[in-house]
Short mmCIF file of C-alpha atoms in Angstrom, two decimals:
data_model
loop_
_atom_site.label_atom_id
_atom_site.label_comp_id
_atom_site.label_asym_id
_atom_site.label_seq_id
_atom_site.Cartn_x
_atom_site.Cartn_y
_atom_site.Cartn_z
CA UNK O 1 90.97 84.36 81.82
CA UNK O 2 88.74 86.82 79.94
CA UNK O 3 88.55 90.41 81.15
CA UNK O 4 85.62 92.69 80.29
CA UNK O 5 85.52 96.33 81.43
CA UNK O 6 82.28 98.30 81.48
CA UNK O 7 80.64 101.16 83.39
CA UNK O 8 77.93 101.32 86.04
CA UNK O 9 75.07 103.84 85.82
CA UNK O 10 76.96 106.44 87.86
CA UNK O 11 80.16 106.14 85.82
CA UNK O 12 82.15 103.82 88.10
CA UNK O 13 84.21 101.11 86.42
CA UNK O 14 83.12 97.46 86.63
CA UNK O 15 85.39 94.64 85.45
CA UNK O 16 84.35 91.02 84.94
CA UNK O 17 86.98 88.27 85.11
CA UNK O 18 85.70 85.06 83.52
CA UNK O 19 87.01 81.52 83.33
CA UNK O 20 85.56 81.01 79.84
CA UNK O 21 86.87 83.00 76.89
CA UNK O 22 83.50 82.96 75.12
CA UNK O 23 81.56 84.64 77.96
CA UNK O 24 79.73 87.79 76.85
CA UNK O 25 79.21 90.62 79.33
CA UNK O 26 76.83 93.21 77.89
CA UNK O 27 74.27 93.67 80.70
CA UNK O 28 73.43 97.32 81.40
CA UNK O 29 73.12 98.84 84.88
CA UNK O 30 69.44 99.85 85.00
CA UNK O 31 69.59 101.71 88.32
CA UNK O 32 68.80 105.46 88.30
CA UNK O 33 72.08 106.43 89.97
CA UNK O 34 73.57 109.90 90.04
CA UNK O 35 77.34 110.26 89.74
CA UNK O 36 79.14 109.38 92.95
CA UNK O 37 80.30 112.36 94.99
CA UNK O 38 83.07 111.72 97.51
CA UNK O 39 84.74 113.86 100.16
CA UNK O 40 87.94 111.83 100.60
CA UNK O 41 90.90 113.79 101.93
CA UNK O 42 94.28 112.54 103.15
CA UNK O 43 95.73 114.44 106.10
CA UNK O 44 99.28 114.10 107.40
CA UNK O 45 99.87 113.57 111.13
CA UNK O 46 103.07 115.56 111.68
CA UNK O 47 103.74 114.00 115.09
CA UNK O 48 103.51 110.36 114.04
CA UNK O 49 104.55 110.88 110.44
CA UNK O 50 101.62 108.88 109.07
CA UNK O 51 98.46 109.76 107.16
CA UNK O 52 94.72 109.58 107.88
CA UNK O 53 91.97 109.39 105.28
CA UNK O 54 89.00 111.62 106.14
CA UNK O 55 85.92 110.30 104.32
CA UNK O 56 82.68 111.58 105.84
CA UNK O 57 80.55 110.32 102.92
CA UNK O 58 81.13 106.75 104.14
CA UNK O 59 78.65 107.31 106.98
CA UNK O 60 75.91 106.60 104.47
CA UNK O 61 77.26 103.28 103.16
CA UNK O 62 75.11 100.15 103.13
CA UNK O 63 75.07 98.41 106.49
CA UNK O 64 74.06 94.74 106.95
CA UNK O 65 71.29 94.61 104.32
CA UNK O 66 68.93 91.61 104.14
CA UNK O 67 70.22 88.80 101.94
CA UNK O 68 67.62 89.56 99.26
CA UNK O 69 68.98 93.12 99.04
CA UNK O 70 72.70 92.28 98.92
CA UNK O 71 74.37 94.71 96.48
CA UNK O 72 77.11 92.19 95.61
CA UNK O 73 74.82 89.44 94.37
CA UNK O 74 74.07 89.31 90.63
CA UNK O 75 71.09 91.24 89.29
CA UNK O 76 67.99 89.06 89.01
CA UNK O 77 64.77 90.40 87.48
CA UNK O 78 63.82 93.65 89.19
CA UNK O 79 66.36 93.16 91.98
CA UNK O 80 69.14 95.46 90.79
CA UNK O 81 72.62 95.31 92.28
CA UNK O 82 76.16 96.54 91.71
CA UNK O 83 76.60 93.64 89.27
CA UNK O 84 74.20 94.11 86.30
CA UNK O 85 74.70 90.59 84.93
CA UNK O 86 72.71 87.58 86.16
CA UNK O 87 75.88 85.67 87.08
CA UNK O 88 79.62 86.16 87.29
CA UNK O 89 82.88 84.40 88.15
CA UNK O 90 84.85 87.30 89.65
CA UNK O 91 83.78 90.94 89.51
CA UNK O 92 85.69 94.07 90.51
CA UNK O 93 84.22 97.55 90.71
CA UNK O 94 85.03 100.98 92.08
CA UNK O 95 83.69 101.33 95.61
CA UNK O 96 80.58 103.50 95.79
CA UNK O 97 81.72 104.75 99.23
CA UNK O 98 85.51 104.88 98.87
CA UNK O 99 87.96 105.80 101.62
CA UNK O 100 90.32 107.05 98.90
CA UNK O 101 89.33 108.70 95.61
CA UNK O 102 90.68 111.02 92.93
CA UNK O 103 94.06 112.50 93.84
CA UNK O 104 93.84 110.59 97.15
CA UNK O 105 93.94 107.16 95.47
CA UNK O 106 91.27 104.61 94.63
CA UNK O 107 89.23 101.86 96.33
CA UNK O 108 87.78 98.80 94.64
CA UNK O 109 85.57 95.89 95.70
CA UNK O 110 86.50 92.36 94.61
CA UNK O 111 83.60 89.87 94.54
CA UNK O 112 85.09 86.38 94.70
CA UNK O 113 81.98 84.52 93.53
CA UNK O 114 78.32 85.16 92.74
CA UNK O 115 77.32 82.62 95.43
CA UNK O 116 76.21 84.65 98.45
CA UNK O 117 76.53 81.70 100.83
CA UNK O 118 80.06 80.73 99.81
CA UNK O 119 83.39 81.80 101.32
CA UNK O 120 86.87 82.04 99.89
CA UNK O 121 87.68 78.74 101.60
CA UNK O 122 84.85 77.03 99.72
CA UNK O 123 86.09 78.09 96.28
CA UNK O 124 87.59 75.57 93.90
CA UNK O 125 91.27 75.86 93.01
CA UNK O 126 90.24 77.12 89.58
CA UNK O 127 88.11 79.87 91.14
CA UNK O 128 90.87 80.85 93.59
CA UNK O 129 93.34 81.04 90.71
CA UNK O 130 90.99 83.45 88.92
CA UNK O 131 90.91 85.69 92.00
CA UNK O 132 94.71 85.67 92.02
CA UNK O 133 94.62 86.70 88.35
CA UNK O 134 92.23 89.54 89.21
CA UNK O 135 94.43 90.75 92.10
CA UNK O 136 97.45 90.69 89.80
CA UNK O 137 95.71 92.51 86.98
CA UNK O 138 94.35 95.20 89.27
CA UNK O 139 97.78 95.67 90.87
CA UNK O 140 99.22 96.25 87.41
CA UNK O 141 96.46 98.62 86.27
CA UNK O 142 96.33 100.67 89.48
CA UNK O 143 100.10 101.03 89.67
CA UNK O 144 99.95 103.14 86.51
CA UNK O 145 97.61 105.76 87.98
CA UNK O 146 99.50 109.01 88.70
CA UNK O 147 98.10 109.26 92.22
CA UNK O 148 98.97 105.69 93.28
CA UNK O 149 102.14 104.68 95.12
CA UNK O 150 101.11 101.39 96.76
CA UNK O 151 98.47 98.73 96.00
CA UNK O 152 96.94 96.72 98.84
CA UNK O 153 94.71 93.69 98.17
CA UNK O 154 92.91 92.32 101.23
CA UNK O 155 89.90 90.50 102.60
CA UNK O 156 87.99 91.28 105.79
CA UNK O 157 85.91 88.26 106.81
CA UNK O 158 83.29 88.22 109.59
CA UNK O 159 81.11 90.70 111.45
CA UNK O 160 83.63 90.69 114.31
CA UNK O 161 86.14 92.26 111.93
CA UNK O 162 83.61 94.94 110.94
CA UNK O 163 82.31 93.47 107.69
CA UNK O 164 78.96 95.03 106.75
CA UNK O 165 78.19 92.92 103.66
CA UNK O 166 77.98 89.15 104.08
CA UNK O 167 78.73 88.29 100.45
CA UNK O 168 82.24 86.80 99.98
CA UNK O 169 84.37 89.72 98.83
CA UNK O 170 87.58 91.61 99.40
CA UNK O 171 88.89 95.06 98.63
CA UNK O 172 91.80 96.81 96.99
CA UNK O 173 93.14 100.12 98.27
CA UNK O 174 95.45 102.08 96.00
CA UNK O 175 97.25 104.54 98.27
CA UNK O 176 98.88 107.82 97.20
CA UNK O 177 101.72 107.15 99.68
CA UNK O 178 103.78 104.31 101.14
CA UNK O 179 101.82 102.94 104.09
CA UNK O 180 103.37 103.18 107.59
CA UNK O 181 103.60 99.39 108.00
CA UNK O 182 105.45 99.00 104.72
CA UNK O 183 107.73 101.92 105.60
CA UNK O 184 108.69 100.15 108.82
CA UNK O 185 109.59 97.01 106.87
CA UNK O 186 111.66 99.02 104.39
CA UNK O 187 113.58 100.75 107.19
CA UNK O 188 114.31 97.41 108.85
CA UNK O 189 115.34 96.05 105.47
CA UNK O 190 117.74 98.95 104.88
CA UNK O 191 119.25 98.70 108.37
CA UNK O 192 119.79 94.95 108.08
CA UNK O 193 121.28 95.24 104.60
CA UNK O 194 123.83 97.81 105.77
CA UNK O 195 124.68 95.94 108.97
CA UNK O 196 125.26 92.61 107.20
CA UNK O 197 127.00 93.83 104.10
CA UNK O 198 124.09 93.24 101.76
CA UNK O 199 122.06 90.40 103.30
CA UNK O 200 118.31 90.49 102.65
CA UNK O 201 116.21 90.55 105.83
CA UNK O 202 113.18 88.83 104.25
CA UNK O 203 115.38 85.97 103.03
CA UNK O 204 116.90 85.61 106.49
CA UNK O 205 113.49 85.51 108.18
CA UNK O 206 112.15 82.89 105.77
CA UNK O 207 115.26 80.73 106.12
CA UNK O 208 115.08 80.90 109.92
CA UNK O 209 111.38 80.07 110.06
CA UNK O 210 111.68 77.12 107.66
CA UNK O 211 114.32 75.63 109.94
CA UNK O 212 112.20 76.09 113.06
CA UNK O 213 109.07 74.81 114.80
CA UNK O 214 106.53 77.36 113.60
CA UNK O 215 106.02 76.09 110.04
CA UNK O 216 102.33 75.43 109.40
CA UNK O 217 102.51 74.02 105.87
CA UNK O 218 105.00 74.01 103.04
CA UNK O 219 104.77 73.38 99.31
CA UNK O 220 107.36 73.40 96.59
CA UNK O 221 106.92 77.12 95.92
CA UNK O 222 105.17 78.50 99.04
CA UNK O 223 105.73 78.33 102.79
CA UNK O 224 103.39 79.32 105.64
CA UNK O 225 104.53 79.90 109.21
CA UNK O 226 103.53 81.62 112.43
CA UNK O 227 106.11 84.41 112.91
CA UNK O 228 108.42 84.48 115.93
CA UNK O 229 106.85 87.70 117.23
CA UNK O 230 103.25 87.16 116.13
CA UNK O 231 101.00 90.06 117.13
CA UNK O 232 97.71 88.16 116.90
CA UNK O 233 96.50 84.95 118.62
CA UNK O 234 96.56 83.03 115.34
CA UNK O 235 98.67 84.71 112.66
CA UNK O 236 100.25 83.08 109.62
CA UNK O 237 102.59 84.58 107.04
CA UNK O 238 102.60 83.02 103.57
CA UNK O 239 105.70 83.59 101.41
CA UNK O 240 106.67 82.48 97.93
CA UNK O 241 110.03 80.73 98.28
CA UNK O 242 111.45 82.79 95.43
CA UNK O 243 111.50 86.42 96.53
CA UNK O 244 109.51 88.79 94.28
CA UNK O 245 108.39 92.37 95.06
CA UNK O 246 104.74 91.99 94.06
CA UNK O 247 102.07 89.75 92.57
CA UNK O 248 103.29 90.60 89.09
CA UNK O 249 106.59 88.89 89.85
CA UNK O 250 105.17 85.44 90.57
CA UNK O 251 106.17 82.83 88.03
CA UNK O 252 103.75 80.27 86.60
CA UNK O 253 104.81 77.53 89.01
CA UNK O 254 104.11 79.71 92.06
CA UNK O 255 100.80 80.90 90.61
CA UNK O 256 99.73 77.33 89.94
CA UNK O 257 100.52 76.12 93.46
CA UNK O 258 99.07 79.12 95.30
CA UNK O 259 95.36 78.11 95.26
CA UNK O 260 96.01 74.71 96.82
CA UNK O 261 98.20 76.12 99.60
CA UNK O 262 96.04 79.14 100.37
CA UNK O 263 92.74 77.26 100.39
CA UNK O 264 94.20 74.68 102.77
CA UNK O 265 95.38 77.50 105.05
CA UNK O 266 91.94 79.14 105.11
CA UNK O 267 90.23 75.80 105.80
CA UNK O 268 92.55 75.17 108.73
CA UNK O 269 91.66 78.59 110.11
CA UNK O 270 88.01 77.54 110.09
CA UNK O 271 88.89 74.44 112.15
CA UNK O 272 91.08 76.10 114.78
CA UNK O 273 88.37 76.38 117.42
CA UNK O 274 86.66 73.04 116.83
CA UNK O 275 83.45 71.74 115.34
CA UNK O 276 80.27 73.75 115.84
CA UNK O 277 82.07 77.08 116.11
CA UNK O 278 81.00 79.94 113.82
CA UNK O 279 83.34 80.69 110.90
CA UNK O 280 86.64 82.16 112.03
CA UNK O 281 86.80 85.93 111.45
CA UNK O 282 90.02 87.00 109.79
CA UNK O 283 91.94 89.59 107.84
CA UNK O 284 93.99 88.42 104.87
CA UNK O 285 96.43 91.04 103.62
CA UNK O 286 98.87 91.08 100.70
CA UNK O 287 102.06 93.07 101.27
CA UNK O 288 103.59 94.38 98.05
CA UNK O 289 106.47 96.75 97.37
CA UNK O 290 105.46 100.37 96.72
CA UNK O 291 105.59 101.54 93.10
CA UNK O 292 106.86 104.98 94.00
CA UNK O 293 110.43 106.07 94.64
CA UNK O 294 112.23 104.54 97.66
CA UNK O 295 114.78 107.34 98.01
CA UNK O 296 114.16 107.77 101.74
CA UNK O 297 115.11 104.12 102.33
CA UNK O 298 118.78 104.38 101.44
CA UNK O 299 120.27 101.37 99.71
CA UNK O 300 116.94 99.56 99.22
CA UNK O 301 115.22 98.89 95.90
CA UNK O 302 111.82 97.37 95.04
CA UNK O 303 113.51 94.06 94.32
CA UNK O 304 114.69 93.86 97.94
CA UNK O 305 111.08 93.69 99.16
CA UNK O 306 109.37 90.31 99.51
CA UNK O 307 105.77 89.84 98.50
CA UNK O 308 103.90 87.99 101.24
CA UNK O 309 100.44 87.48 102.65
CA UNK O 310 99.57 87.93 106.32
CA UNK O 311 96.51 86.08 107.60
CA UNK O 312 95.25 86.55 111.15
CA UNK O 313 92.17 86.27 113.33
CA UNK O 314 91.05 88.43 116.23
CA UNK O 315 89.47 85.40 117.96
CA UNK O 316 91.82 84.19 120.71
CA UNK O 317 89.79 81.22 121.90
CA UNK O 318 86.27 79.85 121.58
CA UNK O 319 83.78 82.69 122.11
CA UNK O 320 86.45 85.27 122.99
CA UNK O 321 87.99 88.03 120.89
CA UNK O 322 91.33 89.79 121.11
CA UNK O 323 90.59 93.48 121.64
CA UNK O 324 93.08 96.23 120.90
CA UNK O 325 92.91 97.93 124.26
CA UNK O 326 95.23 100.35 126.07
CA UNK O 327 98.67 99.01 125.22
CA UNK O 328 97.83 98.09 121.62
CA UNK O 329 95.69 101.11 120.70
CA UNK O 330 97.43 103.66 122.89
CA UNK O 331 101.05 102.64 122.43
CA UNK O 332 101.11 100.15 119.51
CA UNK O 333 102.58 97.49 121.81
CA UNK O 334 100.80 94.19 121.23
CA UNK O 335 100.28 91.59 123.94
CA UNK O 336 99.62 88.10 122.58
CA UNK O 337 97.94 85.49 124.80
CA UNK O 338 98.76 82.57 122.48
CA UNK O 339 102.43 81.56 122.14
CA UNK O 340 103.33 81.46 118.43
CA UNK O 341 104.72 77.93 118.82
CA UNK O 342 101.39 76.70 120.21
CA UNK O 343 99.48 78.49 117.45
CA UNK O 344 101.60 76.77 114.80
CA UNK O 345 101.12 73.42 116.50
CA UNK O 346 97.35 73.89 116.55
CA UNK O 347 97.26 74.83 112.87
CA UNK O 348 99.20 71.67 112.05
CA UNK O 349 96.82 69.58 114.18
CA UNK O 350 93.78 70.65 112.15
CA UNK O 351 95.24 69.60 108.81
CA UNK O 352 92.63 67.97 106.59
#
């Protein structure tokens, strides 16, 4: 992998990740952009104990542009985009309309390929491995920023999810706090560790799932399963078999196997609802240990946390979506119409 860092016309950082070491990236952003001004502010909800990012400047972000005006495609001729070069393998840049900025963290866009009509599932294993390298590198770099406590790499796919740019891409949020979902995991981890005399909850969950009926696919270094209490109609958790706290901890064997396993998982998601159906909308989310202090989670260290990816779709059956209505949105109590065992069975049925 070759990494080249440069700057866009308004001062935002742009990083190219290339498969070839001899690739030269010297294209200049020719757009007449003024420096980005953001209004991001993180406010604490004292009743719930969580935080909300207030970012009014995002109202003006680009919304479903025509394909010939996609800002994530390479620059061609007079069609200027966020990527000044005429091609790229993987490109990462600071979001022009970030939810988090400055002392409130940082937001980046990860373009998986220059091919507008591709998807992550259509990438080669070599391309997917390069994306993994980019995620890992950005996790490392962002973890050193003074304002950052947790790094979250994710992909939103599909208009049903709320995606406003059709080009295959993901995002990275670098939060200035430990996110509520991670905090819940850490509290459960601490409680289980104390109650069992030191047993790791993540290890116990993985061991139980591998011995059960909800395994979707398994490699030498990775395992994917539908969790016992899945929140979403089709939800899969992907774990490295050797527990590590973050992407930086993956060894070479796990990194080598990941593209094959993950691409197969994504391709199965696209086949869940049968031939002729539109691409399955999904969210793919990496869960990594926070880089800040874990003092409030007594007895737990970063090494107790288990890196894993959670992949789920909001489509519950052909032509129907799972909406977060009263119980889910009002009380955070999910109601799942698809039994996890049936979801796992279906995902095994659609193996290539």
